[in-house]
CSV table of C-alpha atoms in Angstrom, one decimal:
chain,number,residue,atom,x,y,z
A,34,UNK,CA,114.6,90.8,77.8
A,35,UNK,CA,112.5,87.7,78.0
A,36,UNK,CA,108.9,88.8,76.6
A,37,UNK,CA,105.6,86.9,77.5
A,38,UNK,CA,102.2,87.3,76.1
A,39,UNK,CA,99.2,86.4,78.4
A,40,UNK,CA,96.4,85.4,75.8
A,41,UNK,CA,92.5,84.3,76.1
A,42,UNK,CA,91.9,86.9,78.7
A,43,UNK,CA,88.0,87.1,78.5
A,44,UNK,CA,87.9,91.0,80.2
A,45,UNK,CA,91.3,92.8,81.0
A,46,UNK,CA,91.1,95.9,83.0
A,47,UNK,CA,93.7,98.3,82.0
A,48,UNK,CA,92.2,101.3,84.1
A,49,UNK,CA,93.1,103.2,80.9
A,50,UNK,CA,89.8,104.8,79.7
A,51,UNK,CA,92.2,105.9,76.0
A,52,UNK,CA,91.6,101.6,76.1
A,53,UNK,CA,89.2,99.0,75.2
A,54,UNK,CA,85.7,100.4,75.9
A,55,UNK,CA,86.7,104.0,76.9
A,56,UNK,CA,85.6,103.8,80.2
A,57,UNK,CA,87.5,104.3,83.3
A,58,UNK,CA,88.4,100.6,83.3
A,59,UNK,CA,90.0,101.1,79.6
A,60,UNK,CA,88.2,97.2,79.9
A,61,UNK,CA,88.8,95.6,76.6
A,62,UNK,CA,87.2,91.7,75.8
A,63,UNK,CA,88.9,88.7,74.6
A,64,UNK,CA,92.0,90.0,75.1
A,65,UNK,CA,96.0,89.7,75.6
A,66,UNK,CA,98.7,92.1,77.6
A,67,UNK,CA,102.4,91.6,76.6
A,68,UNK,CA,105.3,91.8,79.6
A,69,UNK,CA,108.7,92.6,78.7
A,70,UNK,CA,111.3,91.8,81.9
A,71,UNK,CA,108.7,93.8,84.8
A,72,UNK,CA,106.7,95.8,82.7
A,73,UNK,CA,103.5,95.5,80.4
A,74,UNK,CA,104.8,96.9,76.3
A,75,UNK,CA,101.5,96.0,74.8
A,76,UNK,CA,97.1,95.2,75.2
A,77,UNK,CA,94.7,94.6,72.6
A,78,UNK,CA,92.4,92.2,71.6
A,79,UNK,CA,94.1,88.5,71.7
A,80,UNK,CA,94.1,87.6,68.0
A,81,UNK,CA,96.0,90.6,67.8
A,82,UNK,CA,98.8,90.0,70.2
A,83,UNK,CA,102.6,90.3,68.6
A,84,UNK,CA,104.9,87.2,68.6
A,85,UNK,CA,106.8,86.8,72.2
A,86,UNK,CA,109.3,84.1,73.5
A,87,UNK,CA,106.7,82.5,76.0
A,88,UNK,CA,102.7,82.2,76.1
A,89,UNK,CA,100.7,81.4,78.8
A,90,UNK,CA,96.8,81.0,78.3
A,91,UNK,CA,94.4,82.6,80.4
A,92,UNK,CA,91.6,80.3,79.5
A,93,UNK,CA,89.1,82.6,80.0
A,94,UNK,CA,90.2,84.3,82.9
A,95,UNK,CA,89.6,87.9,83.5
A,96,UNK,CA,92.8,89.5,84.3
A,97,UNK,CA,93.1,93.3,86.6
A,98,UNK,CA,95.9,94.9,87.8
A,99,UNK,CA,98.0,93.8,91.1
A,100,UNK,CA,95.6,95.4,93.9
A,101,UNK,CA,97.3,98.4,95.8
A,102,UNK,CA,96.6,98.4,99.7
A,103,UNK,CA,97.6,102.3,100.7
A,104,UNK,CA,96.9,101.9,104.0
A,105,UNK,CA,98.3,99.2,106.8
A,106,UNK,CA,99.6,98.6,110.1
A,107,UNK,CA,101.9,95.7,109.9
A,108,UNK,CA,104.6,96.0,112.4
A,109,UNK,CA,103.2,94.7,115.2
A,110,UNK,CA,103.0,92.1,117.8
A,111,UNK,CA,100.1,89.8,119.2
A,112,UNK,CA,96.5,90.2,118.8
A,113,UNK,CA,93.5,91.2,120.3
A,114,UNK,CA,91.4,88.5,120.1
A,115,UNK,CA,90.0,89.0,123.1
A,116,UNK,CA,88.6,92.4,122.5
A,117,UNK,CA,87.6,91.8,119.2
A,118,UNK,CA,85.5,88.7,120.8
A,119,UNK,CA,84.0,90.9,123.6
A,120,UNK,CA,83.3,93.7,121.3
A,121,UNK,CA,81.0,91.3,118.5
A,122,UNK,CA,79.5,89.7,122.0
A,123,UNK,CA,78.1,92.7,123.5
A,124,UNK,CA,80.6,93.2,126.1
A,125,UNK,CA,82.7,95.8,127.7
A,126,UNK,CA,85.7,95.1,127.7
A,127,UNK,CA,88.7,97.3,129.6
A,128,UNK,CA,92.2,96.4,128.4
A,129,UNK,CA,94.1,98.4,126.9
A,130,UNK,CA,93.7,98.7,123.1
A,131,UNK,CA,96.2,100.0,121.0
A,132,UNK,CA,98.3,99.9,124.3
A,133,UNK,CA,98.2,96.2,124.2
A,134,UNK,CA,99.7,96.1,120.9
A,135,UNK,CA,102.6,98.4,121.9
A,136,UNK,CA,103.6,96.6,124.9
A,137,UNK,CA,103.4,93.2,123.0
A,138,UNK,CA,105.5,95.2,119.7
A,139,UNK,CA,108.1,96.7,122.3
A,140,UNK,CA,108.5,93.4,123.7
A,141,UNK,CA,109.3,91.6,120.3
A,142,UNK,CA,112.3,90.9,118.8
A,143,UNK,CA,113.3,92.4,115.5
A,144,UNK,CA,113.4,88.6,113.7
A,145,UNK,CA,109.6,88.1,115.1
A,146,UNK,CA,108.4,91.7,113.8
A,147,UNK,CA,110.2,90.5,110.5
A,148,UNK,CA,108.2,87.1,110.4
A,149,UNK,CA,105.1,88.8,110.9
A,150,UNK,CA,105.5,91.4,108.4
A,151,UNK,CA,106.3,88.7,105.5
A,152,UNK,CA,103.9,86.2,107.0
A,153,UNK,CA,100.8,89.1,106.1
A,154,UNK,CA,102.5,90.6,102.8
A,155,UNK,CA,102.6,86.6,101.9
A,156,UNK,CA,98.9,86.2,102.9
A,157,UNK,CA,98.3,90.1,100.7
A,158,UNK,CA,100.1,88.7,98.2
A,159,UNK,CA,98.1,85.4,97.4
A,160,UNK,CA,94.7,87.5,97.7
A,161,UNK,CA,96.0,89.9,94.7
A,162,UNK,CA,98.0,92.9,96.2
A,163,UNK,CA,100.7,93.4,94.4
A,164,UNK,CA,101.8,97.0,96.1
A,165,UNK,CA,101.6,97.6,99.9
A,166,UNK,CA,101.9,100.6,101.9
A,167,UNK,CA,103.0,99.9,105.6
A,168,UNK,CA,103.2,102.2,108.9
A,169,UNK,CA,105.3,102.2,112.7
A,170,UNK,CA,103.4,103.7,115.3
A,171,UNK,CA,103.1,100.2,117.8
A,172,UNK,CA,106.5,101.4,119.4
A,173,UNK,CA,106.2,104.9,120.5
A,174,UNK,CA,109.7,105.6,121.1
A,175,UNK,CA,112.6,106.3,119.2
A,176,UNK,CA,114.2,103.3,119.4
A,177,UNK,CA,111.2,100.9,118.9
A,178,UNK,CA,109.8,103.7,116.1
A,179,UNK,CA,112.8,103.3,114.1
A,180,UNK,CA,113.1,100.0,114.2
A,181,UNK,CA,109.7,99.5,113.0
A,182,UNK,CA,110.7,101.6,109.8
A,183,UNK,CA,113.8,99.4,109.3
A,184,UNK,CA,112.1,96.2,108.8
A,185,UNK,CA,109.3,97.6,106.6
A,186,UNK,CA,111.4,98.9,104.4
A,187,UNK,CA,113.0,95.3,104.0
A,188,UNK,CA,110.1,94.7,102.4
A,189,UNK,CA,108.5,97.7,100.3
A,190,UNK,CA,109.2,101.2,99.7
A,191,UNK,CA,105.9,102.3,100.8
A,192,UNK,CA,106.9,103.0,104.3
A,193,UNK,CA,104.9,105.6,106.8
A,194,UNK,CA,105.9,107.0,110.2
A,195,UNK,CA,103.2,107.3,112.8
A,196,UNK,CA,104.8,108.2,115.5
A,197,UNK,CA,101.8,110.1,116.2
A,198,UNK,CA,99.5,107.2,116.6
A,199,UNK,CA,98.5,107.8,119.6
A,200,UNK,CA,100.3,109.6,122.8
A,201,UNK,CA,103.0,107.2,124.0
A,202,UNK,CA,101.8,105.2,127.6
A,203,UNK,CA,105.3,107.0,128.4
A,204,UNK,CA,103.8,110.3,128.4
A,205,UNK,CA,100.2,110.1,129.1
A,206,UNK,CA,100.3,113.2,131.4
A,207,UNK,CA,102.2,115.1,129.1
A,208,UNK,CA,100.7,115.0,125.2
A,209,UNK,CA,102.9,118.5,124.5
A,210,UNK,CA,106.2,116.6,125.8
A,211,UNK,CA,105.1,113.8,123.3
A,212,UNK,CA,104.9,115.7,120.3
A,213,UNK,CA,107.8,117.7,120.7
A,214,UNK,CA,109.5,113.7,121.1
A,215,UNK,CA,107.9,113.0,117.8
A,216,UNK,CA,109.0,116.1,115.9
A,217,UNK,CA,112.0,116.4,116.9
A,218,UNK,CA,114.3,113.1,118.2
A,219,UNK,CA,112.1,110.0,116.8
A,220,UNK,CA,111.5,112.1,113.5
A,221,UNK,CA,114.9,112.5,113.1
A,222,UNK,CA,115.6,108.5,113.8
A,223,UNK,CA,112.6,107.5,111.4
A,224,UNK,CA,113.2,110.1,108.6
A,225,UNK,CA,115.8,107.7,106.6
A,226,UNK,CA,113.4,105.1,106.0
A,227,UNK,CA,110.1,106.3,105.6
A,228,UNK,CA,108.5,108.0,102.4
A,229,UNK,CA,105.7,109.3,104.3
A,230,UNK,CA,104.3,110.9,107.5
A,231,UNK,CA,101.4,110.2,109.5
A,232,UNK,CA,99.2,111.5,111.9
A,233,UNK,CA,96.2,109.8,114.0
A,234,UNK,CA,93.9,113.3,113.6
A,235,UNK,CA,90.9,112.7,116.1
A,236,UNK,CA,89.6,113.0,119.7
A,237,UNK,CA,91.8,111.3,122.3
A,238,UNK,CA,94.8,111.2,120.0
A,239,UNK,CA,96.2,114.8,118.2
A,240,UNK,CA,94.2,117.8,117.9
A,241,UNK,CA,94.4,119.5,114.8
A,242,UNK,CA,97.6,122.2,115.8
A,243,UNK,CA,99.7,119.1,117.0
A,244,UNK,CA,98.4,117.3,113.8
A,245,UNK,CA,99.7,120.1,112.2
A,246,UNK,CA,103.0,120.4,113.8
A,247,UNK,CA,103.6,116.8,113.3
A,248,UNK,CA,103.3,116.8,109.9
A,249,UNK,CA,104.9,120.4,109.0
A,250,UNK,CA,108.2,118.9,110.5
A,251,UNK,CA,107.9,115.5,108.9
A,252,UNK,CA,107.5,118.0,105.6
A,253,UNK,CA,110.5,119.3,106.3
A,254,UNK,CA,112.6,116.3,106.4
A,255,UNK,CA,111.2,115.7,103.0
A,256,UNK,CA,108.6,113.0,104.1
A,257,UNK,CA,105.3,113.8,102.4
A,258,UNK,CA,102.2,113.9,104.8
A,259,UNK,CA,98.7,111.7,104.8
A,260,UNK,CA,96.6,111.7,107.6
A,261,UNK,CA,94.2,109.5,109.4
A,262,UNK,CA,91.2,112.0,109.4
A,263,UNK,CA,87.3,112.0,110.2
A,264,UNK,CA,87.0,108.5,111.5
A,265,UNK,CA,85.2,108.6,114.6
A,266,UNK,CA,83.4,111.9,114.2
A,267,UNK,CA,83.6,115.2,113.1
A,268,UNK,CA,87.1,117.3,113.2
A,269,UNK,CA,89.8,119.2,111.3
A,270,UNK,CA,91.4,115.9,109.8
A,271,UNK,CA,90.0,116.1,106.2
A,272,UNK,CA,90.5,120.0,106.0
A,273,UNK,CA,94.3,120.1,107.3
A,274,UNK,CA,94.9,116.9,104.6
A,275,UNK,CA,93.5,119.3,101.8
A,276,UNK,CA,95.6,122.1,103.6
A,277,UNK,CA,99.2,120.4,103.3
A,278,UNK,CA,98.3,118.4,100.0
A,279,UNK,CA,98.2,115.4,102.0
A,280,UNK,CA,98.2,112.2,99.3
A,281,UNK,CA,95.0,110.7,100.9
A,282,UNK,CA,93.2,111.6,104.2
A,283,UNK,CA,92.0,108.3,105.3
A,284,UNK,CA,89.0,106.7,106.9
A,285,UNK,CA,86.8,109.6,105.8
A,286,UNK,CA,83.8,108.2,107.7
A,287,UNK,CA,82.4,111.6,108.9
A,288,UNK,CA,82.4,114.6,106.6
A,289,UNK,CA,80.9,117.6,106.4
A,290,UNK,CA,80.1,119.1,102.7
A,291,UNK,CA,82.9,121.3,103.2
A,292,UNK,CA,85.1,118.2,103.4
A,293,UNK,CA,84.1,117.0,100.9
A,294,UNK,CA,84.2,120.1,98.5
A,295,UNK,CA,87.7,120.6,99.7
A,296,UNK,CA,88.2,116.9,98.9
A,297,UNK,CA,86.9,117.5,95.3
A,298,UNK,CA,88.7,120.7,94.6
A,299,UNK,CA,92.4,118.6,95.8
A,300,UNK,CA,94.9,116.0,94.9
A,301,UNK,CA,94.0,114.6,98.1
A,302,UNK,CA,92.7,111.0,97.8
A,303,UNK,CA,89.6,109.9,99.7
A,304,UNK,CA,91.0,106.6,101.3
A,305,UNK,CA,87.9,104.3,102.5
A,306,UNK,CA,88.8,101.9,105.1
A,307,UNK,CA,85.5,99.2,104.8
A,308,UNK,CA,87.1,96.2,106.9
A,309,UNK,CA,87.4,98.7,110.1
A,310,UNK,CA,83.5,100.0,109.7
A,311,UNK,CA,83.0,95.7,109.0
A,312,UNK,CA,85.4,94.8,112.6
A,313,UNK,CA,83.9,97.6,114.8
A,314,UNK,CA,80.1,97.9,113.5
A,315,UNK,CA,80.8,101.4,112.9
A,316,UNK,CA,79.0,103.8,110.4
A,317,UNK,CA,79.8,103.0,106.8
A,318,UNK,CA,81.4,106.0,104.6
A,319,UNK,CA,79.3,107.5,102.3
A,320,UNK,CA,81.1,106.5,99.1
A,321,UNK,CA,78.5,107.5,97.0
A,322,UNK,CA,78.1,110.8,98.3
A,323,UNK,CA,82.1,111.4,97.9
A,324,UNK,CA,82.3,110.1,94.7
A,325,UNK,CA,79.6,111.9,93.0
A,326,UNK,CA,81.4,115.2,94.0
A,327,UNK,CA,84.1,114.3,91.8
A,328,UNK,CA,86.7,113.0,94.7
A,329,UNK,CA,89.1,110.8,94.1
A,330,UNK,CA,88.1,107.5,96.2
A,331,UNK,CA,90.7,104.5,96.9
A,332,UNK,CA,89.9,101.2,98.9
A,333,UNK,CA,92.1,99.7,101.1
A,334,UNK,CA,92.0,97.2,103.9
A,335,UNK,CA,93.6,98.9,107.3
A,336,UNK,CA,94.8,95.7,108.4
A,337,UNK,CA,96.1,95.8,112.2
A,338,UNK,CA,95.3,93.8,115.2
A,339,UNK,CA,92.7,96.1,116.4
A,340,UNK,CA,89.9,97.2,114.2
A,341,UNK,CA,90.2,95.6,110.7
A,342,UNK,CA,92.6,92.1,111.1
A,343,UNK,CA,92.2,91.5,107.4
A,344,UNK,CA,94.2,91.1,104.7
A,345,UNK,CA,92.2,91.0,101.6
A,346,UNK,CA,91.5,93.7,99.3
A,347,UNK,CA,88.8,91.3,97.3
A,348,UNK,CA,87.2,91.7,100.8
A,349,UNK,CA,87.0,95.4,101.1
A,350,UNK,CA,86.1,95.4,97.2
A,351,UNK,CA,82.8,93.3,98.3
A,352,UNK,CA,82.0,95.7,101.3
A,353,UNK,CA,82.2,98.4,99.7
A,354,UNK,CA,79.7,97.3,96.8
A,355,UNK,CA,77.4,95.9,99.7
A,356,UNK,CA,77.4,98.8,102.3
A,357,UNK,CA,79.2,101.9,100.7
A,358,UNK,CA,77.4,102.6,97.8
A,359,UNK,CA,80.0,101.7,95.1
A,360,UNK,CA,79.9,100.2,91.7
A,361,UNK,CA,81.6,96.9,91.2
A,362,UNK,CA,83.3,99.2,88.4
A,363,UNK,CA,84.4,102.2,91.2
A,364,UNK,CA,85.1,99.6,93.8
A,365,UNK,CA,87.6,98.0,91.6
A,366,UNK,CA,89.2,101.1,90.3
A,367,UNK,CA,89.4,102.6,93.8
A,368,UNK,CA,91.5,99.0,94.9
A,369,UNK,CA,93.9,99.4,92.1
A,370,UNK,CA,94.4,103.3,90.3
A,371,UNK,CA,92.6,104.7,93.7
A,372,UNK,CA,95.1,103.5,95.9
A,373,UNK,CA,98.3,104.7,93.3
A,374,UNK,CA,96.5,107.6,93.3
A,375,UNK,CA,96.8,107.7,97.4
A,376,UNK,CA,100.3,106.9,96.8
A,377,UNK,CA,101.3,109.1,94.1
A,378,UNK,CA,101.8,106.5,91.7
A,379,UNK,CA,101.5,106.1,88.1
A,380,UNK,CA,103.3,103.3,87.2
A,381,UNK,CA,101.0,100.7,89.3
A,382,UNK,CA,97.1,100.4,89.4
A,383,UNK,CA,96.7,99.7,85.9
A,384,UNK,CA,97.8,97.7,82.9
A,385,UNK,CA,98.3,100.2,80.3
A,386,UNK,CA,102.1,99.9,78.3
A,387,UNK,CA,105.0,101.4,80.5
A,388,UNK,CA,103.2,100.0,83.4
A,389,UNK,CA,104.9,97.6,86.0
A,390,UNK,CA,103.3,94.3,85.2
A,391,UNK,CA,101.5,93.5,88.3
A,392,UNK,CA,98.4,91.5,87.4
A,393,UNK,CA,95.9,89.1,88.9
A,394,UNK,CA,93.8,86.5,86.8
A,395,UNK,CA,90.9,85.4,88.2
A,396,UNK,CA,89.1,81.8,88.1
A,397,UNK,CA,86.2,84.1,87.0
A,398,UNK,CA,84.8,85.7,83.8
A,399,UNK,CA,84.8,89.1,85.0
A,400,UNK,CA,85.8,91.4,87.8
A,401,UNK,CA,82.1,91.6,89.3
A,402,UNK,CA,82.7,88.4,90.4
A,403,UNK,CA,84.6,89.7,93.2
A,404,UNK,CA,81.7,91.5,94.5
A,405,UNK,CA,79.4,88.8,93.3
A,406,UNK,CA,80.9,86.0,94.7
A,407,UNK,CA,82.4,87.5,98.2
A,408,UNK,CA,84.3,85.2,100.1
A,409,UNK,CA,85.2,83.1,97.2
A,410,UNK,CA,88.8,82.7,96.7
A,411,UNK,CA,88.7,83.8,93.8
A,412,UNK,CA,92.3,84.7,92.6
A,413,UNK,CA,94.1,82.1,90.4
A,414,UNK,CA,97.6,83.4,89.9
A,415,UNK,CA,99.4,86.7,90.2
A,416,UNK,CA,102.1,88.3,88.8
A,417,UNK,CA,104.3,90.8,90.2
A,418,UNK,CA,106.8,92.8,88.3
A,419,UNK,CA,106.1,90.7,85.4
A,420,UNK,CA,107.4,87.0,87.8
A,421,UNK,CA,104.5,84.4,88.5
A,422,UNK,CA,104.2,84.3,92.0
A,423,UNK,CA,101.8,81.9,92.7
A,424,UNK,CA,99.3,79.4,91.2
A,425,UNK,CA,96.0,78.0,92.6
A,426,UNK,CA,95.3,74.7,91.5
A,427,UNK,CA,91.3,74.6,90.3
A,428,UNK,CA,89.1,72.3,88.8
């Protein structure tokens, strides 16, 4: 196999403390990394760097790994514009939310979902995210569930069932009716194409039993469970997560000290959503506060049509240093080994040899700048599974 070395990187973060510096960046200055076919062989320090068939200089770039979103909502129709516009006006505004979205999903056809879906992973990808988890739940029925699943998994293996998003327009008078529809006919439709199950944990949507049902049977067709938990206030979310070995419980916005003890004592990744708290004016987590109990923290950007329309995990990296209490150091590792973490990953988040070689170099010196400079574009090429994928002109 074809072997390039990528040289004159002035800070590569390997998020491999046994690396570089020793800290949990494994950051090591003036350096190269080494890609044989789609995965990383070799780091170290540039005038170090073996011979290889091609070269490509960095220039004094800082290079990190491909960004890992572990939590989206891509299949879906439309927008909601409108509410978003009433909402950052002061207004009340009385259509129908997530409904809206269903109605304009159901009434797609599978070549628009398809567009969308590649449209946004193509907008992901320019802005650094190289790995992409992706979720149904806009369709609510079997059909419209399992179609969902179908075209995400055209397009990564990261795919998540939420049926149980919210109770299906269909059966707004009967929530028990729903669930068993969820557990038992769309379950078995969407279990062939989906890795994961979800479940929308929170006043209005599923109580913690029916949480629990949904994701014991989901278990049982071999999909592993992660739950939206603790977003808009208090509830069982965080504790059933920890419960089931849930790989992240996600939003975390409210939590208790026992959530977040049980979060500390787990394998359950705290998954911080900042572009929702940014697109609703919501609290902010408390990153710190998780974070300093020894959790396991990743970032991710939430993106659906509702409550956090973005794309950009360079974004939710500056939001997170702004309002949440993070590092630029534990922002970035939360947006990259965080969110493999959340998907029970070890071959993606970081740099280190055996690694797939997804990278990012940035028209910056470092990896603060991301935090330092928000809103910059700031990403000059990535590289995914060890193929350029795109170059932005500068200078």
């Amino acid at each position: 196999m074809t072997t390039t070395a990528i040289t004159h990187i002035s800070a590569l973060v390997t998020n491999d403390p046994s690396l570089g510096d020793g800290s949990p960046l494994g950051l090591i200055q003036d350096a190269a990394v080494v890609i044989e076919g789609d995965h990383v062989v070799w780091t170290g320090e540039s005038s170090k760097a073996p011979a290889t068939d091609n070269a490509v200089d960095a220039a004094g770039r800082a290079v990190i790994p491909g960004f890992v979103d572990s939590h989206s909502h891509l299949l879906f129709a439309g927008d909601r514009t409108q509410e978003f516009n009433a909402r950052m006006s002061g207004r009340a505004y009385s259509a129908g939310g997530i409904r809206t979205t269903v109605a304009a999903t159901r009434a797609a056809t599978d070549d628009e979902l398809d567009a969308n879906v590649a449209r946004y992973l193509a907008e992901a990808l320019r802005q650094g995210t190289t790995t992409f988890e992706t979720k149904s739940g806009y369709g609510l029925t079997v059909e419209d569930e399992a179609r969902a699943l179908r075209i995400a998994a055209r397009h990564t293996e990261e795919v998540t069932f939420l049926g149980a998003h919210i109770v299906s327009p269909d059966y707004a008078e009967d929530p028990a009716g729903y669930v068993d529809l969820v557990t038992g006919p769309m379950l078995d439709a969407c279990a062939p194409y989906a890795r994961w199950i979800d479940v929308f944990c929170e006043r209005g949507a599923f109580d913690g039993d029916q949480a629990r049902a949904v994701l014991t049977a989901g278990r049982a067709k071999g999909l592993h469970p992660r739950v939206h938990a603790n977003q808009l206030g208090h509830g069982p979310g965080v504790q059933l997560a920890v419960e089931l070995d849930a790989a992240s419980a996600d939003h975390c916005t409210h939590l208790t000290d026992a959530d977040i003890d049980a979060l500390a004592q787990s394998a359950t990744v705290a998954t911080l959503l900042p572009g929702a708290e940014f697109s609703t004016r919501a609290a902010w987590p408390d990153a710190r506060r998780i974070l300093d109990a020894g959790a396991t923290v990743a970032l991710s950007t939430d993106c659906n049509p509702g409550s956090s329309f973005t794309s950009s995990m360079p974004f939710c990296v500056a939001l997170a240093v702004r309002d949440m209490g993070m590092t630029p150091d534990e922002a970035l590792w939360s947006a990259t080994a965080g969110g493999a973490a959340a998907l029970r990953r070890t071959d993606i988040g970081c740099l280190a040899p055996g690694a797939r070689a997804d990278l990012v170099v940035l028209d910056a010196p470092s990896h603060v700048h991301l935090a330092y400079r928000p809103g910059v574009p700031l990403v000059h090429e990535v590289w995914r599974r060890g193929e350029r994928t795109g170059r932005r002109r500068s200078g």
